[in-house]
């Protein structure tokens, strides 16, 4: 026959199990606002029933229930949703960083505005137009020098700002890699805790929550791949590199950024590429403006300072005609329109004459600060010879010989006018820098800023789209794993009533036993 104390054991199991369920529910409520927490559930099952006692088949009722037991405490979590969230989070990290730095590049260029590159270049061309109207005006010469200096300084400032931005990116990469290594160490340590806890049959739910939160944070920084076997072996790859194996973590270096395909690290690498692209485009603009090959026409005739070759047949002052491609002697006065191929502002300015006597020519308008033959934003500067002497600004294209001395015709502005025409001249550009193969300096810069703006708009749109995907994945995951206070309050009431009923059942059984033990069998004493 079954034991008279079976009821007490059944009640005890109910009390302990319902108490555990209430504690787990309380744990859920306490962590309702904890980042990365997953709600937990106690899995209950009926304990093994008690069989009827007998050598043979008994007529007694068998399979007597013995109560309830807690099999496990598990997390309500979907691995698929975790994978989806982290995949989208990687994309968000990439586009957020790239969008931020493209906005910084746009702020550096400061376009459209009167103080940006386009504004100072326009001021430079305008100063030459003023000089063209009156080449003897000292204030006009001073203004040309000032505007040229301002333009060179603006280019240098833009280059320095881009360099500073690159430095900030390098610092950010270093900080992110340091953060990654800290996370990897913590993940390896949590792996050890999880393996030890679960090897004893426990559920390391809170440790797993902490590890999942670290994986979420890590996915924002860099692309990751991870796997866990049923035996508990855990591996984690970061940017294609094995980073964690169980409780062992590898210390990564900043070189890992080059292998990142998504996440913030990939965004930083691409941001550096964006900076390099815009720098190359602007360096090409400077080189083209200063030294780019271009064809110019001197309408009012020109006095050659050296042996030169024109692109067209020209008529000299003595009536002789020099065929195209034939050398024109130095000192020749050309009375017809003449077309020359020159190397940008420097080549054209070198053809002109300043106001000093005797007439001087061959002075380049811009030089490099480092002695290089290639001009870029960082090294372009106004020729110090011109900066210190306004008479060296070559506006005239003619000189006359007086008492054996070549004296500039100071009222002539052929060269100043020709320089103003460069504003509307079409230059050739390298196709591997921008999509624009030819066009004016203004066209080129407009193409550069337009391309930058399009890229920035695309980055912003992708960032917003990615944010929506992350939010959607996070919402779906929260619906499955998040703590609902309404649901938890319902469970508390359910477990409380079950606990109270079990306690009442134990009291009843206790009274029954007291009747049997202490109050029965008193007759005959």
Short mmCIF file of C-alpha atoms in Angstrom, two decimals:
data_model
loop_
_atom_site.label_atom_id
_atom_site.label_comp_id
_atom_site.label_asym_id
_atom_site.label_seq_id
_atom_site.Cartn_x
_atom_site.Cartn_y
_atom_site.Cartn_z
CA UNK A 1 0.00 0.00 0.00
CA UNK A 2 1.10 3.55 -0.50
CA UNK A 3 2.65 5.59 2.31
CA UNK A 4 0.48 7.78 4.47
CA UNK A 5 3.15 10.45 4.20
CA UNK A 6 2.96 10.64 0.40
CA UNK A 7 0.73 13.70 0.61
CA UNK A 8 3.36 15.60 2.59
CA UNK A 9 6.03 14.82 -0.04
CA UNK A 10 3.70 15.90 -2.83
CA UNK A 11 2.98 19.18 -1.05
CA UNK A 12 6.67 19.77 -0.31
CA UNK A 13 7.56 19.34 -3.97
CA UNK A 14 4.81 21.72 -4.97
CA UNK A 15 5.96 24.32 -2.47
CA UNK A 16 9.59 24.15 -3.58
CA UNK A 17 8.74 24.14 -7.30
CA UNK A 18 6.23 27.01 -7.13
CA UNK A 19 8.68 28.95 -4.98
CA UNK A 20 11.36 28.46 -7.63
CA UNK A 21 8.94 29.60 -10.32
CA UNK A 22 8.10 32.72 -8.31
CA UNK A 23 11.81 33.47 -7.77
CA UNK A 24 12.46 33.16 -11.50
CA UNK A 25 9.54 35.45 -12.25
CA UNK A 26 10.85 37.95 -9.73
CA UNK A 27 14.25 37.74 -11.46
CA UNK A 28 12.55 38.58 -14.75
CA UNK A 29 10.76 41.57 -13.24
CA UNK A 30 13.97 42.83 -11.62
CA UNK A 31 15.77 42.76 -14.98
CA UNK A 32 12.97 44.16 -17.11
CA UNK A 33 15.18 47.16 -18.01
CA UNK A 34 18.53 45.34 -18.09
CA UNK A 35 20.23 45.54 -21.48
CA UNK A 36 20.63 42.12 -23.09
CA UNK A 37 18.54 40.28 -20.51
CA UNK A 38 16.45 37.36 -21.74
CA UNK A 39 13.33 36.35 -19.85
CA UNK A 40 13.56 32.95 -18.21
CA UNK A 41 11.05 30.23 -17.72
CA UNK A 42 10.93 27.26 -15.34
CA UNK A 43 10.07 24.09 -17.20
CA UNK A 44 7.76 21.98 -15.01
CA UNK A 45 6.81 18.33 -15.32
CA UNK A 46 4.97 15.77 -13.24
CA UNK A 47 7.21 13.56 -11.13
CA UNK A 48 7.32 9.81 -11.65
CA UNK A 49 4.07 8.27 -10.39
CA UNK A 50 3.98 5.63 -7.68
CA UNK A 51 3.12 2.13 -8.85
CA UNK A 52 0.65 -0.08 -6.96
CA UNK A 53 2.47 -2.60 -4.74
CA UNK A 54 1.91 -6.32 -5.39
CA UNK A 55 3.55 -9.54 -6.61
CA UNK A 56 0.96 -9.89 -9.32
CA UNK A 57 -1.54 -7.64 -10.94
CA UNK A 58 -3.28 -5.73 -8.22
CA UNK A 59 -6.83 -4.56 -8.10
CA UNK A 60 -5.64 -1.42 -6.31
CA UNK A 61 -5.57 1.77 -8.26
CA UNK A 62 -2.08 2.31 -9.63
CA UNK A 63 -0.09 5.24 -11.03
CA UNK A 64 -0.52 7.45 -8.02
CA UNK A 65 0.75 10.96 -8.81
CA UNK A 66 3.63 12.17 -6.67
CA UNK A 67 3.66 15.87 -7.50
CA UNK A 68 5.67 18.29 -9.66
CA UNK A 69 9.31 18.95 -10.36
CA UNK A 70 11.36 21.66 -12.06
CA UNK A 71 13.35 20.17 -14.92
CA UNK A 72 15.25 23.30 -15.99
CA UNK A 73 15.28 27.06 -16.13
CA UNK A 74 15.70 28.11 -19.75
CA UNK A 75 15.94 31.36 -21.68
CA UNK A 76 13.23 32.27 -24.18
CA UNK A 77 15.52 33.08 -27.10
CA UNK A 78 15.63 32.48 -30.87
CA UNK A 79 19.09 32.04 -32.40
CA UNK A 80 17.73 33.03 -35.80
CA UNK A 81 16.67 36.44 -34.51
CA UNK A 82 20.08 36.93 -32.90
CA UNK A 83 21.81 36.16 -36.20
CA UNK A 84 19.52 38.51 -38.11
CA UNK A 85 19.97 41.33 -35.60
CA UNK A 86 23.76 41.07 -35.59
CA UNK A 87 23.94 40.91 -39.37
CA UNK A 88 21.91 44.11 -39.71
CA UNK A 89 23.83 45.69 -36.82
CA UNK A 90 27.08 45.18 -38.72
CA UNK A 91 25.67 47.09 -41.67
CA UNK A 92 24.42 49.87 -39.41
CA UNK A 93 27.87 50.28 -37.86
CA UNK A 94 29.45 50.58 -41.31
CA UNK A 95 27.02 53.13 -42.71
CA UNK A 96 26.88 55.18 -39.51
CA UNK A 97 30.65 55.68 -39.50
CA UNK A 98 30.84 56.36 -43.23
CA UNK A 99 27.95 58.83 -43.12
CA UNK A 100 29.52 60.67 -40.19
CA UNK A 101 32.85 61.11 -41.96
CA UNK A 102 31.32 62.07 -45.29
CA UNK A 103 29.49 64.83 -43.42
CA UNK A 104 32.84 65.88 -41.94
CA UNK A 105 34.40 66.02 -45.42
CA UNK A 106 31.51 68.15 -46.65
CA UNK A 107 31.97 70.47 -43.68
CA UNK A 108 35.68 70.81 -44.50
CA UNK A 109 34.95 71.75 -48.12
CA UNK A 110 32.25 74.13 -46.86
CA UNK A 111 30.29 74.10 -50.10
CA UNK A 112 28.28 75.87 -51.26
CA UNK A 113 29.55 79.05 -49.57
CA UNK A 114 31.54 82.18 -50.29
CA UNK A 115 34.35 80.99 -48.02
CA UNK A 116 34.90 77.57 -49.59
CA UNK A 117 37.23 76.53 -52.39
CA UNK A 118 34.87 77.65 -55.13
CA UNK A 119 34.51 81.07 -53.50
CA UNK A 120 38.26 81.72 -53.22
CA UNK A 121 38.88 80.46 -56.75
CA UNK A 122 36.18 82.82 -58.05
CA UNK A 123 37.82 85.68 -56.12
CA UNK A 124 41.14 84.77 -57.72
CA UNK A 125 39.72 84.92 -61.25
CA UNK A 126 37.86 88.16 -60.43
CA UNK A 127 41.07 89.82 -59.24
CA UNK A 128 42.66 89.17 -62.64
CA UNK A 129 39.65 90.69 -64.38
CA UNK A 130 40.13 93.87 -62.34
CA UNK A 131 43.83 93.90 -63.23
CA UNK A 132 42.95 93.36 -66.89
CA UNK A 133 40.89 96.57 -66.90
CA UNK A 134 43.79 98.66 -65.54
CA UNK A 135 47.14 96.81 -65.34
CA UNK A 136 48.87 99.92 -63.94
CA UNK A 137 46.62 100.03 -60.86
CA UNK A 138 48.70 99.13 -57.81
CA UNK A 139 45.68 98.13 -55.74
CA UNK A 140 44.67 95.65 -58.44
CA UNK A 141 48.11 94.03 -58.30
CA UNK A 142 47.96 93.89 -54.51
CA UNK A 143 44.53 92.27 -54.77
CA UNK A 144 45.80 89.62 -57.21
CA UNK A 145 48.58 88.72 -54.75
CA UNK A 146 46.15 88.66 -51.82
CA UNK A 147 43.58 86.52 -53.60
CA UNK A 148 46.23 84.09 -54.85
CA UNK A 149 47.67 83.78 -51.34
CA UNK A 150 44.20 83.26 -49.89
CA UNK A 151 43.45 80.54 -52.46
CA UNK A 152 46.71 78.72 -51.74
CA UNK A 153 46.10 79.00 -47.98
CA UNK A 154 42.57 77.65 -48.39
CA UNK A 155 43.83 74.62 -50.29
CA UNK A 156 46.44 74.04 -47.60
CA UNK A 157 43.85 74.36 -44.83
CA UNK A 158 41.58 71.84 -46.56
CA UNK A 159 44.50 69.43 -46.89
CA UNK A 160 45.44 69.85 -43.22
CA UNK A 161 41.83 69.32 -42.16
CA UNK A 162 41.62 66.13 -44.22
CA UNK A 163 44.89 64.96 -42.67
CA UNK A 164 43.55 65.69 -39.18
CA UNK A 165 40.41 63.76 -40.00
CA UNK A 166 42.56 60.82 -41.10
CA UNK A 167 44.41 61.03 -37.80
CA UNK A 168 41.11 60.98 -35.92
CA UNK A 169 40.08 57.89 -37.86
CA UNK A 170 43.36 56.13 -37.03
CA UNK A 171 42.83 56.96 -33.34
CA UNK A 172 39.27 55.65 -33.55
CA UNK A 173 40.46 52.41 -35.13
CA UNK A 174 43.00 51.96 -32.33
CA UNK A 175 40.33 52.61 -29.69
CA UNK A 176 37.89 50.21 -31.36
CA UNK A 177 40.48 47.43 -31.58
CA UNK A 178 41.28 47.95 -27.89
CA UNK A 179 37.56 47.66 -27.14
CA UNK A 180 37.35 44.51 -29.28
CA UNK A 181 40.20 42.88 -27.36
CA UNK A 182 38.49 43.68 -24.06
CA UNK A 183 35.27 42.11 -25.34
CA UNK A 184 37.11 39.03 -26.59
CA UNK A 185 38.73 38.55 -23.17
CA UNK A 186 35.34 38.85 -21.47
CA UNK A 187 33.72 36.45 -23.92
CA UNK A 188 36.47 33.88 -23.32
CA UNK A 189 36.00 34.23 -19.57
CA UNK A 190 32.23 33.85 -19.87
CA UNK A 191 32.76 30.73 -21.99
CA UNK A 192 34.71 29.26 -19.09
CA UNK A 193 31.96 30.15 -16.62
CA UNK A 194 29.28 28.68 -18.89
CA UNK A 195 31.13 25.41 -19.45
CA UNK A 196 31.78 24.95 -15.73
CA UNK A 197 28.19 25.75 -14.73
CA UNK A 198 26.56 23.60 -17.37
CA UNK A 199 28.92 20.69 -16.83
CA UNK A 200 27.22 20.35 -13.44
CA UNK A 201 23.77 20.28 -15.02
CA UNK A 202 22.87 23.91 -14.36
CA UNK A 203 21.61 26.46 -16.90
CA UNK A 204 24.06 29.37 -17.18
CA UNK A 205 21.36 31.72 -18.40
CA UNK A 206 22.73 34.99 -17.05
CA UNK A 207 26.25 34.23 -18.29
CA UNK A 208 24.82 33.49 -21.73
CA UNK A 209 22.93 36.78 -21.66
CA UNK A 210 26.15 38.63 -20.91
CA UNK A 211 27.94 36.84 -23.74
CA UNK A 212 25.12 37.56 -26.18
CA UNK A 213 25.20 41.24 -25.22
CA UNK A 214 28.94 41.33 -25.94
CA UNK A 215 28.32 39.66 -29.30
CA UNK A 216 25.69 42.31 -30.07
CA UNK A 217 28.13 45.09 -29.25
CA UNK A 218 30.93 43.39 -31.15
CA UNK A 219 28.77 43.02 -34.26
CA UNK A 220 28.40 46.79 -34.43
CA UNK A 221 32.18 47.20 -34.62
CA UNK A 222 33.24 44.41 -36.95
CA UNK A 223 31.88 41.45 -38.88
CA UNK A 224 31.82 38.30 -36.74
CA UNK A 225 31.11 34.61 -37.16
CA UNK A 226 30.53 32.29 -34.21
CA UNK A 227 29.47 28.74 -33.53
CA UNK A 228 28.74 26.56 -30.50
CA UNK A 229 28.58 22.79 -30.49
CA UNK A 230 26.13 20.75 -28.39
CA UNK A 231 29.11 19.83 -26.21
CA UNK A 232 29.62 23.52 -25.40
CA UNK A 233 32.69 24.25 -27.58
CA UNK A 234 32.52 27.89 -28.68
CA UNK A 235 34.48 29.57 -31.48
CA UNK A 236 34.41 33.18 -32.63
CA UNK A 237 35.97 34.67 -35.77
CA UNK A 238 36.49 38.43 -36.08
CA UNK A 239 37.00 39.85 -39.59
CA UNK A 240 37.90 36.38 -40.79
CA UNK A 241 40.45 35.82 -38.01
CA UNK A 242 40.04 33.19 -35.29
CA UNK A 243 39.71 35.30 -32.15
CA UNK A 244 38.17 33.11 -29.41
CA UNK A 245 38.27 29.36 -28.89
CA UNK A 246 36.44 28.35 -25.72
CA UNK A 247 38.24 30.20 -22.90
CA UNK A 248 41.21 31.41 -24.96
CA UNK A 249 41.22 34.80 -26.70
CA UNK A 250 43.68 36.17 -29.25
CA UNK A 251 44.91 39.77 -28.97
CA UNK A 252 44.17 41.55 -32.24
CA UNK A 253 46.05 44.51 -33.77
CA UNK A 254 44.84 47.45 -35.83
CA UNK A 255 45.77 45.48 -38.95
CA UNK A 256 42.51 43.59 -38.44
CA UNK A 257 40.66 46.66 -39.77
CA UNK A 258 41.82 45.99 -43.32
CA UNK A 259 40.10 42.59 -43.23
CA UNK A 260 36.78 43.95 -41.95
CA UNK A 261 33.95 43.69 -44.45
CA UNK A 262 31.31 45.43 -42.35
CA UNK A 263 30.86 47.11 -39.00
CA UNK A 264 32.47 50.32 -37.79
CA UNK A 265 36.01 49.18 -38.62
CA UNK A 266 35.06 48.67 -42.27
CA UNK A 267 33.39 52.09 -42.17
CA UNK A 268 36.61 53.69 -40.89
CA UNK A 269 38.66 52.03 -43.63
CA UNK A 270 36.19 53.21 -46.28
CA UNK A 271 36.15 56.70 -44.75
CA UNK A 272 39.92 56.88 -45.22
CA UNK A 273 39.41 55.82 -48.83
CA UNK A 274 36.81 58.58 -49.22
CA UNK A 275 39.27 61.12 -47.82
CA UNK A 276 42.00 59.86 -50.13
CA UNK A 277 39.62 60.12 -53.08
CA UNK A 278 38.63 63.71 -52.37
CA UNK A 279 42.27 64.65 -51.74
CA UNK A 280 43.34 63.15 -55.06
CA UNK A 281 40.54 64.98 -56.85
CA UNK A 282 41.45 68.33 -55.31
CA UNK A 283 45.16 67.76 -55.86
CA UNK A 284 44.35 67.13 -59.52
CA UNK A 285 42.40 70.40 -59.58
CA UNK A 286 45.40 72.32 -58.22
CA UNK A 287 47.84 70.62 -60.60
CA UNK A 288 45.56 71.28 -63.57
CA UNK A 289 44.95 74.91 -62.71
CA UNK A 290 48.63 75.65 -62.17
CA UNK A 291 50.29 73.37 -64.71
CA UNK A 292 47.60 71.72 -66.85
CA UNK A 293 48.03 71.87 -70.59
CA UNK A 294 45.67 74.36 -72.22
CA UNK A 295 45.42 76.34 -75.46
CA UNK A 296 45.22 80.16 -75.23
CA UNK A 297 44.86 82.89 -77.79
CA UNK A 298 46.49 86.33 -77.56
CA UNK A 299 44.21 88.48 -79.67
CA UNK A 300 46.13 91.77 -79.68
CA UNK A 301 49.50 90.40 -80.71
CA UNK A 302 52.44 89.44 -78.58
CA UNK A 303 56.17 90.17 -78.32
CA UNK A 304 58.04 86.90 -77.89
CA UNK A 305 60.60 86.79 -75.14
CA UNK A 306 62.14 83.57 -76.41
CA UNK A 307 62.01 81.27 -79.39
CA UNK A 308 58.46 79.91 -79.43
CA UNK A 309 56.16 77.77 -81.54
CA UNK A 310 52.57 78.78 -82.29
CA UNK A 311 49.69 76.48 -83.14
CA UNK A 312 48.69 78.66 -86.08
CA UNK A 313 50.38 80.69 -88.82
CA UNK A 314 51.23 84.17 -87.54
CA UNK A 315 52.18 87.47 -89.14
CA UNK A 316 55.09 89.41 -87.70
CA UNK A 317 55.48 93.18 -87.55
CA UNK A 318 57.83 93.12 -90.57
CA UNK A 319 55.14 91.42 -92.64
CA UNK A 320 56.70 87.97 -92.66
CA UNK A 321 54.51 84.95 -92.03
CA UNK A 322 55.61 82.14 -89.74
CA UNK A 323 53.80 78.86 -90.54
CA UNK A 324 52.14 76.87 -87.73
CA UNK A 325 54.56 74.67 -85.83
CA UNK A 326 57.55 76.70 -86.97
CA UNK A 327 59.82 78.46 -84.49
CA UNK A 328 59.16 82.16 -83.95
CA UNK A 329 62.40 84.04 -83.09
CA UNK A 330 62.72 85.72 -79.71
CA UNK A 331 61.80 89.42 -79.74
CA UNK A 332 59.35 89.03 -82.63
CA UNK A 333 56.29 91.30 -82.56
CA UNK A 334 53.26 89.31 -83.68
CA UNK A 335 50.60 91.49 -85.23
CA UNK A 336 47.99 88.79 -85.76
CA UNK A 337 46.11 86.61 -83.29
CA UNK A 338 48.38 83.86 -82.01
CA UNK A 339 47.51 80.56 -80.37
CA UNK A 340 49.89 78.88 -77.94
CA UNK A 341 49.67 75.68 -75.89
CA UNK A 342 50.83 76.51 -72.36
CA UNK A 343 50.98 74.76 -69.03
CA UNK A 344 48.21 76.39 -66.99
CA UNK A 345 48.54 79.66 -65.10
CA UNK A 346 52.26 79.20 -64.62
CA UNK A 347 52.93 78.64 -68.32
CA UNK A 348 50.82 81.61 -69.35
CA UNK A 349 52.19 83.95 -66.68
CA UNK A 350 55.73 83.09 -67.74
CA UNK A 351 54.97 84.54 -71.19
CA UNK A 352 54.11 87.95 -69.75
CA UNK A 353 56.07 90.94 -68.50
CA UNK A 354 55.93 92.75 -65.18
CA UNK A 355 56.15 96.51 -64.71
CA UNK A 356 59.79 96.62 -63.70
CA UNK A 357 62.43 97.86 -66.17
CA UNK A 358 64.12 96.28 -67.89
CA UNK A 359 61.21 94.02 -68.85
CA UNK A 360 61.37 90.62 -67.15
CA UNK A 361 59.52 87.43 -67.98
CA UNK A 362 59.60 83.67 -67.37
CA UNK A 363 58.46 83.97 -63.75
CA UNK A 364 56.02 81.22 -62.70
CA UNK A 365 53.08 82.54 -60.71
CA UNK A 366 52.96 79.58 -58.30
CA UNK A 367 55.76 77.45 -56.84
CA UNK A 368 55.86 74.45 -54.53
CA UNK A 369 56.94 74.76 -50.93
CA UNK A 370 58.80 71.44 -51.03
CA UNK A 371 60.60 71.88 -54.34
CA UNK A 372 58.45 69.26 -56.07
CA UNK A 373 57.52 69.59 -59.71
CA UNK A 374 53.99 68.36 -58.98
CA UNK A 375 51.54 70.78 -57.41
CA UNK A 376 49.01 69.73 -54.79
CA UNK A 377 46.98 71.31 -52.00
CA UNK A 378 49.71 70.96 -49.40
CA UNK A 379 52.61 72.49 -51.35
CA UNK A 380 51.12 75.09 -53.70
CA UNK A 381 52.02 78.68 -52.83
CA UNK A 382 52.34 82.05 -54.51
CA UNK A 383 55.85 82.56 -55.88
CA UNK A 384 57.74 84.42 -53.09
CA UNK A 385 59.33 86.65 -55.75
CA UNK A 386 55.87 87.89 -56.75
CA UNK A 387 54.57 88.00 -53.17
CA UNK A 388 57.32 90.44 -52.22
CA UNK A 389 57.18 92.59 -55.37
CA UNK A 390 53.95 93.59 -57.10
CA UNK A 391 55.88 94.62 -60.21
CA UNK A 392 56.58 90.95 -60.92
CA UNK A 393 52.89 90.27 -61.63
CA UNK A 394 53.01 89.81 -65.40
CA UNK A 395 49.96 91.42 -66.98
CA UNK A 396 51.52 92.80 -70.16
CA UNK A 397 52.31 90.91 -73.34
CA UNK A 398 54.41 93.63 -74.97
CA UNK A 399 57.59 95.59 -74.46
CA UNK A 400 59.46 98.22 -76.41
CA UNK A 401 63.14 98.96 -76.69
CA UNK A 402 64.14 102.40 -75.42
CA UNK A 403 67.83 103.40 -75.44
CA UNK A 404 68.77 99.74 -75.77
CA UNK A 405 66.62 98.68 -72.81
CA UNK A 406 63.50 96.53 -73.12
CA UNK A 407 60.75 98.36 -71.25
CA UNK A 408 57.34 96.83 -70.57
CA UNK A 409 54.36 98.59 -72.09
CA UNK A 410 52.65 98.90 -68.75
CA UNK A 411 49.23 99.75 -70.10
CA UNK A 412 49.02 96.50 -72.05
CA UNK A 413 47.02 93.68 -70.43
CA UNK A 414 47.20 90.88 -73.00
CA UNK A 415 48.46 88.32 -70.49
CA UNK A 416 46.06 89.43 -67.74
CA UNK A 417 43.19 89.03 -70.19
CA UNK A 418 44.45 85.62 -71.32
CA UNK A 419 44.62 84.47 -67.69
CA UNK A 420 41.02 85.55 -67.14
CA UNK A 421 40.01 83.39 -70.13
CA UNK A 422 41.43 80.33 -68.36
CA UNK A 423 38.35 80.49 -66.18
CA UNK A 424 36.30 79.25 -69.12
CA UNK A 425 38.91 77.05 -70.76
CA UNK A 426 38.40 73.30 -70.94
CA UNK A 427 41.14 71.15 -69.37
CA UNK A 428 41.65 67.39 -69.65
CA UNK A 429 41.36 65.26 -66.48
CA UNK A 430 42.40 61.75 -65.64
CA UNK A 431 39.49 59.32 -65.88
CA UNK A 432 40.73 57.31 -62.90
CA UNK A 433 40.12 60.27 -60.58
CA UNK A 434 36.64 61.45 -61.54
CA UNK A 435 34.05 60.67 -64.18
CA UNK A 436 34.71 64.07 -65.78
CA UNK A 437 37.22 63.72 -68.64
CA UNK A 438 37.28 67.37 -69.69
CA UNK A 439 35.79 70.68 -68.66
CA UNK A 440 36.51 73.99 -66.99
CA UNK A 441 37.99 74.27 -63.51
CA UNK A 442 34.54 75.22 -62.26
CA UNK A 443 32.95 72.24 -64.03
CA UNK A 444 35.52 69.94 -62.49
CA UNK A 445 35.03 71.24 -58.95
CA UNK A 446 31.26 71.09 -59.40
CA UNK A 447 31.62 67.45 -60.48
CA UNK A 448 33.78 66.71 -57.41
CA UNK A 449 31.34 68.26 -54.96
CA UNK A 450 28.36 66.73 -56.75
CA UNK A 451 29.90 63.29 -56.55
CA UNK A 452 30.69 63.82 -52.88
CA UNK A 453 27.15 65.01 -52.20
CA UNK A 454 25.67 62.01 -54.01
CA UNK A 455 27.88 59.64 -52.05
CA UNK A 456 26.95 61.35 -48.77
CA UNK A 457 23.22 61.21 -49.59
CA UNK A 458 23.55 57.53 -50.41
CA UNK A 459 25.35 56.89 -47.13
CA UNK A 460 22.66 58.73 -45.17
CA UNK A 461 19.88 56.83 -46.93
CA UNK A 462 21.57 53.49 -46.33
CA UNK A 463 22.19 54.37 -42.68
CA UNK A 464 18.51 55.24 -42.18
CA UNK A 465 17.40 52.07 -43.97
CA UNK A 466 19.81 49.99 -41.93
CA UNK A 467 18.60 51.62 -38.72
CA UNK A 468 15.05 50.59 -39.57
CA UNK A 469 16.17 47.01 -40.22
CA UNK A 470 18.03 46.90 -36.91
CA UNK A 471 15.05 48.36 -35.06
CA UNK A 472 12.71 45.85 -36.71
CA UNK A 473 14.99 42.93 -35.84
CA UNK A 474 15.37 44.26 -32.31
CA UNK A 475 11.62 44.59 -31.93
CA UNK A 476 11.02 41.03 -33.10
CA UNK A 477 13.68 39.77 -30.73
CA UNK A 478 12.25 41.80 -27.87
CA UNK A 479 8.82 40.33 -28.52
CA UNK A 480 10.26 36.86 -28.03
CA UNK A 481 12.93 37.45 -25.39
CA UNK A 482 11.92 40.66 -23.68
CA UNK A 483 10.25 40.85 -20.30
CA UNK A 484 6.55 41.75 -20.34
CA UNK A 485 5.58 43.07 -16.93
CA UNK A 486 1.91 42.29 -17.55
CA UNK A 487 2.74 38.68 -18.36
CA UNK A 488 5.07 38.38 -15.38
CA UNK A 489 2.43 39.78 -13.01
CA UNK A 490 -0.01 37.18 -14.29
CA UNK A 491 2.55 34.44 -13.67
CA UNK A 492 3.24 35.75 -10.17
CA UNK A 493 -0.43 35.50 -9.30
CA UNK A 494 -0.63 32.02 -10.81
CA UNK A 495 2.41 30.74 -8.92
CA UNK A 496 1.30 32.46 -5.72
CA UNK A 497 -2.08 30.76 -5.79
CA UNK A 498 -0.44 27.43 -6.57
CA UNK A 499 1.96 27.91 -3.65
CA UNK A 500 -0.88 28.83 -1.28
CA UNK A 501 -2.90 25.82 -2.41
CA UNK A 502 0.10 23.53 -1.88
CA UNK A 503 0.58 24.96 1.60
CA UNK A 504 -3.09 24.42 2.34
CA UNK A 505 -2.82 20.88 1.05
CA UNK A 506 0.14 20.22 3.38
CA UNK A 507 -1.85 21.59 6.34
CA UNK A 508 -4.74 19.31 5.50
CA UNK A 509 -2.50 16.25 5.20
CA UNK A 510 -0.86 17.18 8.48
CA UNK A 511 -4.26 17.32 10.20
CA UNK A 512 -5.18 13.94 8.71
CA UNK A 513 -1.96 12.39 10.00
CA UNK A 514 -2.48 13.97 13.39
CA UNK A 515 -5.91 12.35 13.54
CA UNK A 516 -4.49 8.96 12.59
CA UNK A 517 -1.43 9.09 14.83
CA UNK A 518 -2.61 10.90 17.90
CA UNK A 519 -6.35 10.43 18.05
CA UNK A 520 -7.04 6.92 16.77
CA UNK A 521 -6.73 3.70 18.82
CA UNK A 522 -7.71 5.17 22.20
CA UNK A 523 -10.55 2.65 22.97
CA UNK A 524 -9.63 0.09 25.63
CA UNK A 525 -6.91 2.05 27.29
#
